[in-house]
mmCIF file of N, CA and C in Angstrom:
data_model
loop_
_atom_site.group_PDB
_atom_site.id
_atom_site.type_symbol
_atom_site.label_atom_id
_atom_site.label_comp_id
_atom_site.label_asym_id
_atom_site.label_seq_id
_atom_site.Cartn_x
_atom_site.Cartn_y
_atom_site.Cartn_z
ATOM 1 N N UNK A 1 -230.664 -129.940 192.305
ATOM 2 C CA UNK A 1 -229.511 -129.349 192.016
ATOM 3 C C UNK A 1 -228.716 -128.543 193.511
ATOM 4 N N UNK A 2 -227.446 -129.162 193.576
ATOM 5 C CA UNK A 2 -226.608 -128.479 194.802
ATOM 6 C C UNK A 2 -225.154 -128.112 194.443
ATOM 7 N N UNK A 3 -225.179 -126.814 194.939
ATOM 8 C CA UNK A 3 -223.788 -126.399 194.690
ATOM 9 C C UNK A 3 -222.688 -126.872 195.802
ATOM 10 N N UNK A 4 -221.528 -127.230 195.447
ATOM 11 C CA UNK A 4 -220.446 -127.886 195.619
ATOM 12 C C UNK A 4 -219.393 -127.678 195.432
ATOM 13 N N UNK A 5 -218.395 -126.614 196.303
ATOM 14 C CA UNK A 5 -217.153 -126.357 195.783
ATOM 15 C C UNK A 5 -216.093 -127.432 195.628
ATOM 16 N N UNK A 6 -215.761 -127.799 194.454
ATOM 17 C CA UNK A 6 -215.158 -128.575 193.504
ATOM 18 C C UNK A 6 -214.174 -128.326 192.656
ATOM 19 N N UNK A 7 -213.019 -128.790 192.796
ATOM 20 C CA UNK A 7 -211.856 -128.579 191.728
ATOM 21 C C UNK A 7 -211.515 -129.251 190.910
ATOM 22 N N UNK A 8 -211.844 -128.989 189.340
ATOM 23 C CA UNK A 8 -211.730 -130.114 188.579
ATOM 24 C C UNK A 8 -210.410 -130.203 188.076
ATOM 25 N N UNK A 9 -209.113 -129.758 188.468
ATOM 26 C CA UNK A 9 -207.976 -129.709 188.602
ATOM 27 C C UNK A 9 -207.783 -131.229 189.219
ATOM 28 N N UNK A 10 -207.771 -130.677 190.854
ATOM 29 C CA UNK A 10 -207.148 -131.528 191.308
ATOM 30 C C UNK A 10 -208.345 -132.554 192.084
ATOM 31 N N UNK A 11 -209.171 -132.434 191.639
ATOM 32 C CA UNK A 11 -210.484 -133.193 192.182
ATOM 33 C C UNK A 11 -210.521 -133.500 193.223
ATOM 34 N N UNK A 12 -210.557 -132.006 194.317
ATOM 35 C CA UNK A 12 -210.624 -131.479 195.417
ATOM 36 C C UNK A 12 -211.986 -131.784 195.663
ATOM 37 N N UNK A 13 -212.716 -132.259 196.493
ATOM 38 C CA UNK A 13 -213.948 -132.149 196.622
ATOM 39 C C UNK A 13 -215.124 -133.212 195.947
ATOM 40 N N UNK A 14 -214.344 -133.902 195.123
ATOM 41 C CA UNK A 14 -214.998 -135.049 194.748
ATOM 42 C C UNK A 14 -215.508 -135.716 195.721
ATOM 43 N N UNK A 15 -215.333 -136.128 196.888
ATOM 44 C CA UNK A 15 -215.832 -136.842 197.844
ATOM 45 C C UNK A 15 -217.172 -136.433 198.468
ATOM 46 N N UNK A 16 -217.781 -135.329 197.708
ATOM 47 C CA UNK A 16 -218.994 -134.820 198.379
ATOM 48 C C UNK A 16 -219.848 -134.779 197.182
ATOM 49 N N UNK A 17 -219.461 -135.473 195.964
ATOM 50 C CA UNK A 17 -220.377 -135.576 194.742
ATOM 51 C C UNK A 17 -220.543 -136.968 194.388
ATOM 52 N N UNK A 18 -222.046 -137.189 193.968
ATOM 53 C CA UNK A 18 -222.393 -138.594 194.020
ATOM 54 C C UNK A 18 -222.771 -138.648 191.948
ATOM 55 N N UNK A 19 -221.722 -139.322 191.658
ATOM 56 C CA UNK A 19 -221.979 -139.449 189.992
ATOM 57 C C UNK A 19 -222.226 -140.980 190.019
ATOM 58 N N UNK A 20 -223.633 -140.947 189.725
ATOM 59 C CA UNK A 20 -223.900 -142.378 189.324
ATOM 60 C C UNK A 20 -225.219 -143.003 188.098
ATOM 61 N N UNK A 21 -225.276 -143.708 187.539
ATOM 62 C CA UNK A 21 -226.196 -143.960 185.967
ATOM 63 C C UNK A 21 -227.275 -143.446 186.371
ATOM 64 N N UNK A 22 -227.521 -142.789 187.134
ATOM 65 C CA UNK A 22 -228.802 -141.866 187.611
ATOM 66 C C UNK A 22 -228.617 -140.369 187.431
ATOM 67 N N UNK A 23 -227.206 -140.513 186.757
ATOM 68 C CA UNK A 23 -226.876 -138.969 187.282
ATOM 69 C C UNK A 23 -226.814 -137.779 185.746
ATOM 70 N N UNK A 24 -226.993 -137.071 185.465
ATOM 71 C CA UNK A 24 -226.634 -136.304 184.515
ATOM 72 C C UNK A 24 -225.904 -135.220 184.271
ATOM 73 N N UNK A 25 -224.417 -134.937 183.802
ATOM 74 C CA UNK A 25 -223.381 -134.076 183.857
ATOM 75 C C UNK A 25 -223.341 -132.926 182.856
ATOM 76 N N UNK A 26 -223.559 -132.016 183.191
ATOM 77 C CA UNK A 26 -223.717 -130.484 182.633
ATOM 78 C C UNK A 26 -222.652 -129.925 182.873
ATOM 79 N N UNK A 27 -221.613 -129.382 181.733
ATOM 80 C CA UNK A 27 -220.452 -128.224 182.002
ATOM 81 C C UNK A 27 -220.950 -127.207 181.261
ATOM 82 N N UNK A 28 -220.670 -126.386 181.666
ATOM 83 C CA UNK A 28 -221.067 -124.858 181.144
ATOM 84 C C UNK A 28 -220.020 -123.791 181.048
ATOM 85 N N UNK A 29 -218.502 -123.826 180.162
ATOM 86 C CA UNK A 29 -218.206 -123.104 180.230
ATOM 87 C C UNK A 29 -216.636 -122.836 181.271
ATOM 88 N N UNK A 30 -216.753 -124.206 181.870
ATOM 89 C CA UNK A 30 -215.623 -124.657 183.106
ATOM 90 C C UNK A 30 -214.812 -125.361 182.753
ATOM 91 N N UNK A 31 -214.892 -126.271 181.778
ATOM 92 C CA UNK A 31 -213.776 -127.067 181.673
ATOM 93 C C UNK A 31 -212.632 -126.036 180.722
ATOM 94 N N UNK A 32 -213.169 -125.179 179.653
ATOM 95 C CA UNK A 32 -212.205 -124.226 179.306
ATOM 96 C C UNK A 32 -210.901 -123.755 179.878
ATOM 97 N N UNK A 33 -211.056 -123.711 181.528
ATOM 98 C CA UNK A 33 -209.956 -123.192 182.148
ATOM 99 C C UNK A 33 -208.822 -124.336 182.682
ATOM 100 N N UNK A 34 -209.089 -125.628 182.203
ATOM 101 C CA UNK A 34 -208.422 -126.878 182.307
ATOM 102 C C UNK A 34 -207.149 -126.898 181.588
ATOM 103 N N UNK A 35 -207.280 -126.367 180.349
ATOM 104 C CA UNK A 35 -206.067 -126.345 179.430
ATOM 105 C C UNK A 35 -206.088 -127.437 178.924
ATOM 106 N N UNK A 36 -205.265 -128.226 179.069
ATOM 107 C CA UNK A 36 -204.404 -129.681 178.268
ATOM 108 C C UNK A 36 -204.600 -130.785 179.435
ATOM 109 N N UNK A 37 -205.286 -130.065 180.554
ATOM 110 C CA UNK A 37 -205.417 -131.314 181.804
ATOM 111 C C UNK A 37 -207.127 -131.568 182.219
ATOM 112 N N UNK A 38 -207.699 -131.956 181.150
ATOM 113 C CA UNK A 38 -209.193 -132.181 181.398
ATOM 114 C C UNK A 38 -208.902 -133.792 181.549
ATOM 115 N N UNK A 39 -208.102 -134.726 180.893
ATOM 116 C CA UNK A 39 -208.234 -135.706 180.842
ATOM 117 C C UNK A 39 -208.491 -136.679 182.351
ATOM 118 N N UNK A 40 -208.084 -136.183 183.668
ATOM 119 C CA UNK A 40 -208.354 -136.311 184.928
ATOM 120 C C UNK A 40 -209.569 -136.462 185.382
ATOM 121 N N UNK A 41 -210.429 -135.342 185.071
ATOM 122 C CA UNK A 41 -211.727 -134.824 185.421
ATOM 123 C C UNK A 41 -212.599 -135.812 184.346
ATOM 124 N N UNK A 42 -212.294 -136.391 183.001
ATOM 125 C CA UNK A 42 -212.983 -136.913 181.946
ATOM 126 C C UNK A 42 -212.906 -138.342 182.951
ATOM 127 N N UNK A 43 -211.873 -138.616 183.174
ATOM 128 C CA UNK A 43 -211.597 -140.133 183.661
ATOM 129 C C UNK A 43 -212.620 -140.317 185.209
ATOM 130 N N UNK A 44 -212.892 -139.183 185.904
ATOM 131 C CA UNK A 44 -213.270 -139.053 186.873
ATOM 132 C C UNK A 44 -215.033 -139.348 186.746
ATOM 133 N N UNK A 45 -215.239 -138.506 185.761
ATOM 134 C CA UNK A 45 -216.608 -138.486 185.097
ATOM 135 C C UNK A 45 -217.180 -140.053 184.763
ATOM 136 N N UNK A 46 -215.802 -140.626 183.648
ATOM 137 C CA UNK A 46 -216.322 -141.801 183.272
ATOM 138 C C UNK A 46 -216.380 -142.808 184.280
ATOM 139 N N UNK A 47 -215.445 -142.669 185.346
ATOM 140 C CA UNK A 47 -215.529 -143.819 186.499
ATOM 141 C C UNK A 47 -217.180 -143.540 187.135
ATOM 142 N N UNK A 48 -217.697 -142.269 187.273
ATOM 143 C CA UNK A 48 -218.810 -142.390 187.889
ATOM 144 C C UNK A 48 -219.907 -143.045 187.198
ATOM 145 N N UNK A 49 -220.018 -143.251 185.806
ATOM 146 C CA UNK A 49 -220.800 -143.846 185.208
ATOM 147 C C UNK A 49 -222.025 -143.036 184.743
ATOM 148 N N UNK A 50 -222.068 -141.859 184.674
ATOM 149 C CA UNK A 50 -223.264 -141.029 184.709
ATOM 150 C C UNK A 50 -224.340 -141.758 183.342
ATOM 151 N N UNK A 51 -225.883 -141.548 183.543
ATOM 152 C CA UNK A 51 -226.337 -141.972 182.615
ATOM 153 C C UNK A 51 -225.841 -141.174 180.977
ATOM 154 N N UNK A 52 -225.493 -139.739 181.538
ATOM 155 C CA UNK A 52 -225.669 -139.239 180.269
ATOM 156 C C UNK A 52 -224.583 -137.632 180.702
ATOM 157 N N UNK A 53 -223.595 -137.398 179.356
ATOM 158 C CA UNK A 53 -222.929 -135.993 179.859
ATOM 159 C C UNK A 53 -222.998 -135.243 178.552
ATOM 160 N N UNK A 54 -223.264 -134.092 179.338
ATOM 161 C CA UNK A 54 -223.202 -133.081 177.936
ATOM 162 C C UNK A 54 -222.362 -131.517 178.381
ATOM 163 N N UNK A 55 -221.533 -131.443 177.385
ATOM 164 C CA UNK A 55 -220.476 -130.653 177.627
ATOM 165 C C UNK A 55 -221.350 -128.975 176.762
ATOM 166 N N UNK A 56 -221.241 -127.754 177.005
ATOM 167 C CA UNK A 56 -221.303 -126.769 176.118
ATOM 168 C C UNK A 56 -219.882 -125.817 176.908
ATOM 169 N N UNK A 57 -218.901 -126.359 175.482
ATOM 170 C CA UNK A 57 -217.394 -125.488 176.124
ATOM 171 C C UNK A 57 -216.738 -125.265 174.465
ATOM 172 N N UNK A 58 -215.716 -124.609 174.787
ATOM 173 C CA UNK A 58 -214.790 -124.337 173.470
ATOM 174 C C UNK A 58 -214.217 -125.718 172.857
ATOM 175 N N UNK A 59 -213.951 -126.103 171.934
ATOM 176 C CA UNK A 59 -213.641 -127.680 171.450
ATOM 177 C C UNK A 59 -212.663 -127.191 170.490
ATOM 178 N N UNK A 60 -211.483 -126.999 170.691
ATOM 179 C CA UNK A 60 -210.291 -126.428 169.423
ATOM 180 C C UNK A 60 -210.446 -127.744 168.522
ATOM 181 N N UNK A 61 -210.384 -129.212 168.908
ATOM 182 C CA UNK A 61 -210.481 -129.982 167.834
ATOM 183 C C UNK A 61 -211.351 -129.867 166.548
ATOM 184 N N UNK A 62 -212.545 -129.123 166.771
ATOM 185 C CA UNK A 62 -213.029 -128.694 165.910
ATOM 186 C C UNK A 62 -213.107 -127.741 164.641
ATOM 187 N N UNK A 63 -211.878 -127.238 165.452
ATOM 188 C CA UNK A 63 -211.609 -125.715 164.473
ATOM 189 C C UNK A 63 -211.044 -126.759 163.446
ATOM 190 N N UNK A 64 -211.199 -125.881 161.872
ATOM 191 C CA UNK A 64 -210.278 -126.050 160.712
ATOM 192 C C UNK A 64 -209.324 -124.970 160.592
ATOM 193 N N UNK A 65 -208.175 -125.012 161.206
ATOM 194 C CA UNK A 65 -207.373 -124.108 160.888
ATOM 195 C C UNK A 65 -207.083 -123.516 159.540
ATOM 196 N N UNK A 66 -207.276 -124.208 158.641
ATOM 197 C CA UNK A 66 -207.359 -123.864 157.043
ATOM 198 C C UNK A 66 -208.316 -122.681 156.954
ATOM 199 N N UNK A 67 -209.183 -122.399 157.545
ATOM 200 C CA UNK A 67 -210.208 -121.458 157.629
ATOM 201 C C UNK A 67 -209.228 -120.206 158.740
ATOM 202 N N UNK A 68 -209.590 -118.731 157.979
ATOM 203 C CA UNK A 68 -209.073 -117.699 158.757
ATOM 204 C C UNK A 68 -209.389 -117.593 160.124
ATOM 205 N N UNK A 69 -210.706 -117.437 160.343
ATOM 206 C CA UNK A 69 -211.772 -117.416 161.291
ATOM 207 C C UNK A 69 -211.044 -118.532 162.640
ATOM 208 N N UNK A 70 -210.973 -120.016 162.041
ATOM 209 C CA UNK A 70 -210.967 -120.951 163.044
ATOM 210 C C UNK A 70 -209.351 -120.628 163.620
ATOM 211 N N UNK A 71 -208.271 -120.395 162.215
ATOM 212 C CA UNK A 71 -206.971 -120.553 162.670
ATOM 213 C C UNK A 71 -206.597 -119.507 163.940
ATOM 214 N N UNK A 72 -207.776 -118.241 163.257
ATOM 215 C CA UNK A 72 -207.322 -117.017 164.619
ATOM 216 C C UNK A 72 -208.084 -117.662 166.022
ATOM 217 N N UNK A 73 -209.176 -118.463 165.926
ATOM 218 C CA UNK A 73 -209.784 -118.994 167.578
ATOM 219 C C UNK A 73 -208.765 -120.014 167.816
ATOM 220 N N UNK A 74 -208.145 -120.525 167.124
ATOM 221 C CA UNK A 74 -207.393 -121.627 168.016
ATOM 222 C C UNK A 74 -206.031 -121.104 168.029
ATOM 223 N N UNK A 75 -205.262 -120.294 167.638
ATOM 224 C CA UNK A 75 -204.288 -119.062 168.005
ATOM 225 C C UNK A 75 -204.680 -118.539 169.469
ATOM 226 N N UNK A 76 -206.108 -117.900 169.290
ATOM 227 C CA UNK A 76 -206.189 -117.570 170.556
ATOM 228 C C UNK A 76 -206.511 -118.581 171.773
ATOM 229 N N UNK A 77 -206.770 -119.881 171.330
ATOM 230 C CA UNK A 77 -207.168 -120.665 172.285
ATOM 231 C C UNK A 77 -205.813 -121.211 173.121
ATOM 232 N N UNK A 78 -204.919 -121.359 172.062
ATOM 233 C CA UNK A 78 -203.838 -121.681 172.549
ATOM 234 C C UNK A 78 -202.949 -120.429 173.271
ATOM 235 N N UNK A 79 -202.952 -119.770 172.901
ATOM 236 C CA UNK A 79 -202.589 -118.598 173.602
ATOM 237 C C UNK A 79 -203.055 -118.373 175.636
ATOM 238 N N UNK A 80 -204.610 -118.428 175.616
ATOM 239 C CA UNK A 80 -205.456 -118.285 176.620
ATOM 240 C C UNK A 80 -204.939 -119.683 177.379
ATOM 241 N N UNK A 81 -204.164 -120.549 176.507
ATOM 242 C CA UNK A 81 -204.172 -122.144 177.634
ATOM 243 C C UNK A 81 -205.772 -122.210 178.116
ATOM 244 N N UNK A 82 -206.841 -122.307 176.750
ATOM 245 C CA UNK A 82 -208.081 -122.665 176.994
ATOM 246 C C UNK A 82 -208.150 -124.722 176.358
ATOM 247 N N UNK A 83 -209.399 -124.827 177.522
ATOM 248 C CA UNK A 83 -209.423 -126.457 176.855
ATOM 249 C C UNK A 83 -209.201 -126.807 175.225
ATOM 250 N N UNK A 84 -207.953 -127.877 175.446
ATOM 251 C CA UNK A 84 -207.161 -128.656 174.539
ATOM 252 C C UNK A 84 -206.835 -130.310 174.764
ATOM 253 N N UNK A 85 -207.453 -130.816 173.527
ATOM 254 C CA UNK A 85 -207.290 -132.224 173.971
ATOM 255 C C UNK A 85 -208.418 -132.837 174.766
ATOM 256 N N UNK A 86 -209.306 -132.140 175.187
ATOM 257 C CA UNK A 86 -210.611 -133.082 175.900
ATOM 258 C C UNK A 86 -211.129 -133.754 174.282
ATOM 259 N N UNK A 87 -211.868 -133.577 173.513
ATOM 260 C CA UNK A 87 -212.317 -134.229 172.277
ATOM 261 C C UNK A 87 -211.596 -135.538 172.063
ATOM 262 N N UNK A 88 -210.358 -135.173 171.914
ATOM 263 C CA UNK A 88 -209.300 -136.211 171.465
ATOM 264 C C UNK A 88 -209.148 -136.984 172.362
ATOM 265 N N UNK A 89 -209.402 -137.032 173.702
ATOM 266 C CA UNK A 89 -209.297 -137.967 174.619
ATOM 267 C C UNK A 89 -210.451 -138.902 174.780
ATOM 268 N N UNK A 90 -211.808 -138.170 174.606
ATOM 269 C CA UNK A 90 -213.461 -138.495 174.712
ATOM 270 C C UNK A 90 -213.394 -139.511 173.423
ATOM 271 N N UNK A 91 -212.644 -139.264 172.487
ATOM 272 C CA UNK A 91 -212.785 -140.189 171.172
ATOM 273 C C UNK A 91 -211.696 -141.443 171.340
ATOM 274 N N UNK A 92 -210.581 -141.486 172.350
ATOM 275 C CA UNK A 92 -209.785 -142.217 172.518
ATOM 276 C C UNK A 92 -210.573 -143.472 173.588
ATOM 277 N N UNK A 93 -211.225 -142.475 174.811
ATOM 278 C CA UNK A 93 -212.021 -143.692 175.645
ATOM 279 C C UNK A 93 -213.407 -144.409 174.749
ATOM 280 N N UNK A 94 -213.901 -143.524 173.531
ATOM 281 C CA UNK A 94 -214.573 -143.924 173.041
ATOM 282 C C UNK A 94 -214.304 -145.494 172.083
ATOM 283 N N UNK A 95 -212.937 -145.132 171.564
ATOM 284 C CA UNK A 95 -212.162 -146.263 170.745
ATOM 285 C C UNK A 95 -211.955 -147.220 171.548
ATOM 286 N N UNK A 96 -211.832 -146.997 172.731
ATOM 287 C CA UNK A 96 -211.283 -148.300 173.820
ATOM 288 C C UNK A 96 -212.727 -149.208 174.508
ATOM 289 N N UNK A 97 -213.952 -148.520 173.839
ATOM 290 C CA UNK A 97 -215.295 -148.929 174.368
ATOM 291 C C UNK A 97 -215.462 -148.701 175.538
ATOM 292 N N UNK A 98 -215.305 -147.310 176.205
ATOM 293 C CA UNK A 98 -215.843 -147.003 177.374
ATOM 294 C C UNK A 98 -216.642 -146.319 177.077
ATOM 295 N N UNK A 99 -216.758 -145.331 176.139
ATOM 296 C CA UNK A 99 -218.015 -144.240 175.907
ATOM 297 C C UNK A 99 -218.296 -144.183 174.549
ATOM 298 N N UNK A 100 -219.548 -143.577 174.226
ATOM 299 C CA UNK A 100 -220.670 -143.599 173.219
ATOM 300 C C UNK A 100 -220.566 -141.943 173.193
ATOM 301 N N UNK A 101 -219.836 -141.267 171.795
ATOM 302 C CA UNK A 101 -220.177 -140.064 171.725
ATOM 303 C C UNK A 101 -221.339 -139.952 170.790
ATOM 304 N N UNK A 102 -222.317 -139.293 171.750
ATOM 305 C CA UNK A 102 -223.624 -139.220 170.693
ATOM 306 C C UNK A 102 -223.672 -137.920 169.857
ATOM 307 N N UNK A 103 -222.981 -136.926 170.307
ATOM 308 C CA UNK A 103 -223.164 -135.697 169.221
ATOM 309 C C UNK A 103 -222.046 -135.045 169.825
ATOM 310 N N UNK A 104 -221.468 -134.197 168.558
ATOM 311 C CA UNK A 104 -220.661 -132.946 168.425
ATOM 312 C C UNK A 104 -221.128 -132.284 167.724
ATOM 313 N N UNK A 105 -221.194 -131.051 168.212
ATOM 314 C CA UNK A 105 -221.813 -129.667 167.469
ATOM 315 C C UNK A 105 -221.430 -128.374 167.520
ATOM 316 N N UNK A 106 -221.126 -127.662 166.528
ATOM 317 C CA UNK A 106 -220.285 -126.231 166.755
ATOM 318 C C UNK A 106 -221.931 -125.558 166.224
ATOM 319 N N UNK A 107 -221.664 -124.402 166.832
ATOM 320 C CA UNK A 107 -222.940 -123.642 167.329
ATOM 321 C C UNK A 107 -222.566 -122.684 166.165
ATOM 322 N N UNK A 108 -221.079 -122.043 165.869
ATOM 323 C CA UNK A 108 -221.132 -121.184 165.067
ATOM 324 C C UNK A 108 -221.356 -119.629 166.061
ATOM 325 N N UNK A 109 -221.650 -119.781 167.156
ATOM 326 C CA UNK A 109 -221.696 -118.939 167.747
ATOM 327 C C UNK A 109 -220.665 -118.206 168.842
ATOM 328 N N UNK A 110 -220.157 -117.423 168.886
ATOM 329 C CA UNK A 110 -218.993 -116.752 169.543
ATOM 330 C C UNK A 110 -218.310 -115.220 169.304
ATOM 331 N N UNK A 111 -217.295 -115.262 169.410
ATOM 332 C CA UNK A 111 -216.834 -114.135 169.434
ATOM 333 C C UNK A 111 -215.293 -114.068 168.199
ATOM 334 N N UNK A 112 -214.977 -112.766 167.603
ATOM 335 C CA UNK A 112 -213.746 -113.265 166.843
ATOM 336 C C UNK A 112 -213.084 -114.472 167.177
ATOM 337 N N UNK A 113 -212.678 -114.549 168.062
ATOM 338 C CA UNK A 113 -211.466 -114.993 168.643
ATOM 339 C C UNK A 113 -211.733 -116.222 169.341
ATOM 340 N N UNK A 114 -213.003 -116.560 169.050
ATOM 341 C CA UNK A 114 -213.797 -117.501 170.756
ATOM 342 C C UNK A 114 -214.788 -118.137 170.034
ATOM 343 N N UNK A 115 -215.062 -119.399 170.326
ATOM 344 C CA UNK A 115 -216.539 -119.986 169.858
ATOM 345 C C UNK A 115 -217.049 -121.208 171.020
ATOM 346 N N UNK A 116 -217.234 -120.682 172.434
ATOM 347 C CA UNK A 116 -217.054 -121.591 173.588
ATOM 348 C C UNK A 116 -218.765 -122.178 173.420
ATOM 349 N N UNK A 117 -219.307 -122.570 172.430
ATOM 350 C CA UNK A 117 -220.635 -123.000 172.343
ATOM 351 C C UNK A 117 -220.577 -124.357 171.720
ATOM 352 N N UNK A 118 -219.733 -124.945 171.818
ATOM 353 C CA UNK A 118 -219.715 -126.054 170.847
ATOM 354 C C UNK A 118 -220.458 -127.435 172.059
ATOM 355 N N UNK A 119 -220.881 -128.369 171.776
ATOM 356 C CA UNK A 119 -222.020 -129.146 172.221
ATOM 357 C C UNK A 119 -221.460 -130.687 172.424
ATOM 358 N N UNK A 120 -220.843 -131.071 172.999
ATOM 359 C CA UNK A 120 -220.404 -132.607 173.074
ATOM 360 C C UNK A 120 -221.352 -133.249 174.120
ATOM 361 N N UNK A 121 -222.088 -134.680 173.488
ATOM 362 C CA UNK A 121 -222.869 -135.006 174.275
ATOM 363 C C UNK A 121 -222.378 -136.551 174.384
ATOM 364 N N UNK A 122 -222.182 -137.407 175.570
ATOM 365 C CA UNK A 122 -221.535 -138.734 175.758
ATOM 366 C C UNK A 122 -222.184 -139.713 176.530
ATOM 367 N N UNK A 123 -222.395 -141.216 176.287
ATOM 368 C CA UNK A 123 -222.482 -141.692 177.600
ATOM 369 C C UNK A 123 -221.807 -143.046 177.474
ATOM 370 N N UNK A 124 -222.456 -143.613 178.705
ATOM 371 C CA UNK A 124 -221.012 -144.814 179.073
ATOM 372 C C UNK A 124 -221.258 -145.849 178.505
ATOM 373 N N UNK A 125 -221.009 -146.873 177.960
ATOM 374 C CA UNK A 125 -221.118 -148.245 177.534
ATOM 375 C C UNK A 125 -221.486 -149.026 178.093
ATOM 376 N N UNK A 126 -222.814 -149.585 178.102
ATOM 377 C CA UNK A 126 -222.950 -150.990 178.938
ATOM 378 C C UNK A 126 -222.448 -152.162 178.440
#
C-alpha cells in the first residue's frame, strides 16, 4: 500500500496511480465528498479495469424516503451535498455491460442523520 496525493474530483495525481486487472480498489468514506460528481472518478476506475472494487460509502439511492429515518438521512445527505448518483451511475455501467455489481448492502449502522457504512462491490465484465 502506498499513499499518494490524489484529487478524486479533478483526477489530479492519477498519473501516479497504477490500476490494472491485479488491483483491488477500496474507498472508505472518501467518495461522500464528491456529491453529484462521482461519475468521472467511477469512469477512471472502470478504465483501469481493477480486479474488484469495494466501496464503504453513504449511498442515498438505497434509502427508502417513505421511512422517517431514511427520509431524514436523505434530506441531510442532500443538504451536506454528500455522495449522490454513484449507485445509479454504477447500475447504468452494469446495464451497458461494463461492470457487474456483486453486492450492495446497507449495514444499518450510522447516526440519526447519516448511514455512511453501505457496502458496494463490483468488478469489470470481461
